Amino acid sequence: MKICGVVAEYNPFHNGHARHLAETRRRLGEQTAVVCAMSGNYVQRGDLAIVEKYRRAQAAAQCGADLVLELPLPACLCSASGFARGAVSLLDALGCVTHLSFGAEHADLSRLQRAAAFSQCEENELFQQGLSAGLSYAAAMQQAVTAADPEAGALLSSPNNTLAVEYLSALQTLHSNMKPVAIERIGGAHDSTDTPDHLPSASYLRSLLAQGNPISCRPLMPEASFAVLKQAMEEGAAPVLRGAIDCALLAHLRRFTPEMLRRYLGGEDGLEYRLADAIRGNVTFDAICAAAQTRRYPLARVRRVLLRAWLDLPHHIPPEPAYVRVLAIGARGREILRRMKTTCPLPVIIKPTAARRLPDALQPALARDALADDLYALACPAPTFHVGGGHFRKTPYTLP
């Protein structure tokens, strides 16, 4: 049996995600099992997921995923390279995944692989010059790659291409045997309100939910996924919006000096001073981010640093998994889990009791994850969901 890994956020799961799973199986065979490495309650753009992780995993399982695993928290709040490395490390550690499928605006695998090879050269002089000139990491890298290979560099102008390149780079760095499968992404571009063929961007769906307009999402999502979202909203568990944590965030972050913030930056590059000033001079998460961001400090990075500081997630913690947490089990999920018993060296958590039996060395990672979930719960609309301890109560959704 072929087993294909997919890295996703499913924030929320929409028609484009369903198309990607269907196209993956069309390429590899209809009997291909799909394992999704999915972001938990925090996402890579530096935000809270619009719906909590177990519900999003349920939607994915009902729409074609066979097994949904949680991406490590440090990877979720990392740059594109760290996000990709954490995801590929997780899927590779399972020991039974044969392929890795990902979307890209331009699914030319040869060009993507050339860009991936160049992007690993951080000692490149032009790249370092770009950083010194105040460019962001991504912009400096695109400049360096474009100078060496204009066709490959042009790919890095798209966020989806950038992640595709990082997945390929991680496969190379980790010497993984997973074979890459690039699927052309079609539909609405990131942050676009266009929905060609009812294929939206997830950001557009989130904007509809934030505006209190869930019914407009219905034709843009598989019926099962919309049903999960609808139930979450009816119960007061969604939408989860970052504005709900403004007071909690400020109450914690105003204790920080610039020197203390460096722990979450990974060094001293000036952002710590902008952040400290912004934290004291503003009263909302969005206003802090707007005051701190510049061309050198992109908005997503500012958001990630703030959330890492709030969650006490230092920069030095690696994005690779300490253990495997199962969020949902689909049609072929049990068979994959049986294979993992002999191929995966990491502890696998299905039931909450298994988490408590983790070795002492892994307890700090478990404590960080539990705290992150407890703080996320504070942003749910209904106070009944604000109670902590969900990390040790919730169990995976299992497809009947």
PDB file of N, CA and C in Angstrom, residues 317-318 320-325 345-349 354-370 391-392:
ATOM      1  N   ILE A 317      14.018  25.798  20.776  1.00  0.00           N
ATOM      2  CA  ILE A 317      13.357  24.488  20.770  1.00  0.00           C
ATOM      3  C   ILE A 317      13.195  24.018  19.324  1.00  0.00           C
ATOM      4  N   PRO A 318      13.693  22.848  18.982  1.00  0.00           N
ATOM      5  CA  PRO A 318      13.678  22.410  17.579  1.00  0.00           C
ATOM      6  C   PRO A 318      12.279  22.083  17.096  1.00  0.00           C
ATOM      7  N   GLU A 320      11.409  19.572  15.238  1.00  0.00           N
ATOM      8  CA  GLU A 320      11.194  18.146  15.056  1.00  0.00           C
ATOM      9  C   GLU A 320      10.310  17.579  16.174  1.00  0.00           C
ATOM     10  N   PRO A 321       9.568  16.510  15.903  1.00  0.00           N
ATOM     11  CA  PRO A 321       8.624  15.977  16.890  1.00  0.00           C
ATOM     12  C   PRO A 321       9.312  15.247  18.036  1.00  0.00           C
ATOM     13  N   ALA A 322       8.735  15.409  19.235  1.00  0.00           N
ATOM     14  CA  ALA A 322       9.167  14.618  20.392  1.00  0.00           C
ATOM     15  C   ALA A 322       8.330  13.352  20.499  1.00  0.00           C
ATOM     16  N   TYR A 323       7.105  13.428  19.997  1.00  0.00           N
ATOM     17  CA  TYR A 323       6.199  12.285  19.987  1.00  0.00           C
ATOM     18  C   TYR A 323       5.172  12.523  18.896  1.00  0.00           C
ATOM     19  N   VAL A 324       4.320  11.538  18.643  1.00  0.00           N
ATOM     20  CA  VAL A 324       3.298  11.627  17.605  1.00  0.00           C
ATOM     21  C   VAL A 324       1.932  11.662  18.273  1.00  0.00           C
ATOM     22  N   ARG A 325       1.140  12.695  17.991  1.00  0.00           N
ATOM     23  CA  ARG A 325      -0.213  12.779  18.544  1.00  0.00           C
ATOM     24  C   ARG A 325      -1.225  12.582  17.420  1.00  0.00           C
ATOM     25  N   PRO A 345       9.860   5.049  15.631  1.00  0.00           N
ATOM     26  CA  PRO A 345      10.573   4.982  16.911  1.00  0.00           C
ATOM     27  C   PRO A 345      10.015   5.937  17.974  1.00  0.00           C
ATOM     28  N   LEU A 346       9.135   6.849  17.585  1.00  0.00           N
ATOM     29  CA  LEU A 346       8.604   7.836  18.531  1.00  0.00           C
ATOM     30  C   LEU A 346       7.383   7.291  19.268  1.00  0.00           C
ATOM     31  N   PRO A 347       7.152   7.748  20.493  1.00  0.00           N
ATOM     32  CA  PRO A 347       5.908   7.379  21.181  1.00  0.00           C
ATOM     33  C   PRO A 347       4.707   7.920  20.407  1.00  0.00           C
ATOM     34  N   VAL A 348       3.657   7.115  20.330  1.00  0.00           N
ATOM     35  CA  VAL A 348       2.444   7.508  19.624  1.00  0.00           C
ATOM     36  C   VAL A 348       1.314   7.668  20.640  1.00  0.00           C
ATOM     37  N   ILE A 349       0.722   8.859  20.690  1.00  0.00           N
ATOM     38  CA  ILE A 349      -0.343   9.146  21.641  1.00  0.00           C
ATOM     39  C   ILE A 349      -1.685   9.100  20.917  1.00  0.00           C
ATOM     40  N   ALA A 354      -1.989   7.791  27.479  1.00  0.00           N
ATOM     41  CA  ALA A 354      -0.656   7.525  26.931  1.00  0.00           C
ATOM     42  C   ALA A 354       0.261   8.729  27.105  1.00  0.00           C
ATOM     43  N   ALA A 355      -0.315   9.939  27.085  1.00  0.00           N
ATOM     44  CA  ALA A 355       0.496  11.144  27.253  1.00  0.00           C
ATOM     45  C   ALA A 355       1.131  11.178  28.631  1.00  0.00           C
ATOM     46  N   ARG A 356       0.380  10.768  29.633  1.00  0.00           N
ATOM     47  CA  ARG A 356       0.899  10.805  31.002  1.00  0.00           C
ATOM     48  C   ARG A 356       2.008   9.780  31.224  1.00  0.00           C
ATOM     49  N   ARG A 357       2.106   8.799  30.350  1.00  0.00           N
ATOM     50  CA  ARG A 357       3.141   7.771  30.496  1.00  0.00           C
ATOM     51  C   ARG A 357       4.392   8.086  29.685  1.00  0.00           C
ATOM     52  N   LEU A 358       4.470   9.260  29.101  1.00  0.00           N
ATOM     53  CA  LEU A 358       5.668   9.616  28.341  1.00  0.00           C
ATOM     54  C   LEU A 358       6.887   9.643  29.255  1.00  0.00           C
ATOM     55  N   PRO A 359       8.070   9.337  28.725  1.00  0.00           N
ATOM     56  CA  PRO A 359       9.300   9.400  29.527  1.00  0.00           C
ATOM     57  C   PRO A 359       9.522  10.807  30.091  1.00  0.00           C
ATOM     58  N   ASP A 360      10.275  10.878  31.182  1.00  0.00           N
ATOM     59  CA  ASP A 360      10.527  12.172  31.832  1.00  0.00           C
ATOM     60  C   ASP A 360      11.128  13.188  30.865  1.00  0.00           C
ATOM     61  N   ALA A 361      11.973  12.711  29.948  1.00  0.00           N
ATOM     62  CA  ALA A 361      12.636  13.628  29.014  1.00  0.00           C
ATOM     63  C   ALA A 361      11.647  14.320  28.086  1.00  0.00           C
ATOM     64  N   LEU A 362      10.476  13.722  27.889  1.00  0.00           N
ATOM     65  CA  LEU A 362       9.487  14.300  26.975  1.00  0.00           C
ATOM     66  C   LEU A 362       8.412  15.093  27.706  1.00  0.00           C
ATOM     67  N   GLN A 363       8.424  15.074  29.023  1.00  0.00           N
ATOM     68  CA  GLN A 363       7.395  15.782  29.776  1.00  0.00           C
ATOM     69  C   GLN A 363       7.408  17.302  29.546  1.00  0.00           C
ATOM     70  N   PRO A 364       8.586  17.952  29.398  1.00  0.00           N
ATOM     71  CA  PRO A 364       8.563  19.392  29.092  1.00  0.00           C
ATOM     72  C   PRO A 364       7.821  19.714  27.795  1.00  0.00           C
ATOM     73  N   ALA A 365       7.995  18.885  26.761  1.00  0.00           N
ATOM     74  CA  ALA A 365       7.281  19.106  25.499  1.00  0.00           C
ATOM     75  C   ALA A 365       5.787  18.931  25.711  1.00  0.00           C
ATOM     76  N   LEU A 366       5.410  17.925  26.480  1.00  0.00           N
ATOM     77  CA  LEU A 366       3.998  17.699  26.771  1.00  0.00           C
ATOM     78  C   LEU A 366       3.403  18.885  27.540  1.00  0.00           C
ATOM     79  N   ALA A 367       4.146  19.404  28.509  1.00  0.00           N
ATOM     80  CA  ALA A 367       3.663  20.543  29.302  1.00  0.00           C
ATOM     81  C   ALA A 367       3.480  21.777  28.428  1.00  0.00           C
ATOM     82  N   ARG A 368       4.406  22.022  27.484  1.00  0.00           N
ATOM     83  CA  ARG A 368       4.268  23.171  26.577  1.00  0.00           C
ATOM     84  C   ARG A 368       3.013  23.038  25.726  1.00  0.00           C
ATOM     85  N   ASP A 369       2.793  21.825  25.203  1.00  0.00           N
ATOM     86  CA  ASP A 369       1.624  21.610  24.355  1.00  0.00           C
ATOM     87  C   ASP A 369       0.328  21.783  25.143  1.00  0.00           C
ATOM     88  N   ALA A 370       0.318  21.281  26.378  1.00  0.00           N
ATOM     89  CA  ALA A 370      -0.884  21.389  27.204  1.00  0.00           C
ATOM     90  C   ALA A 370      -1.191  22.851  27.527  1.00  0.00           C
ATOM     91  N   HIS A 391      -6.158  18.978  26.892  1.00  0.00           N
ATOM     92  CA  HIS A 391      -5.078  18.173  26.341  1.00  0.00           C
ATOM     93  C   HIS A 391      -5.110  16.747  26.891  1.00  0.00           C
ATOM     94  N   PHE A 392      -5.662  16.591  28.086  1.00  0.00           N
ATOM     95  CA  PHE A 392      -5.673  15.277  28.731  1.00  0.00           C
ATOM     96  C   PHE A 392      -7.075  14.664  28.780  1.00  0.00           C
TER      97      PHE A 392
END
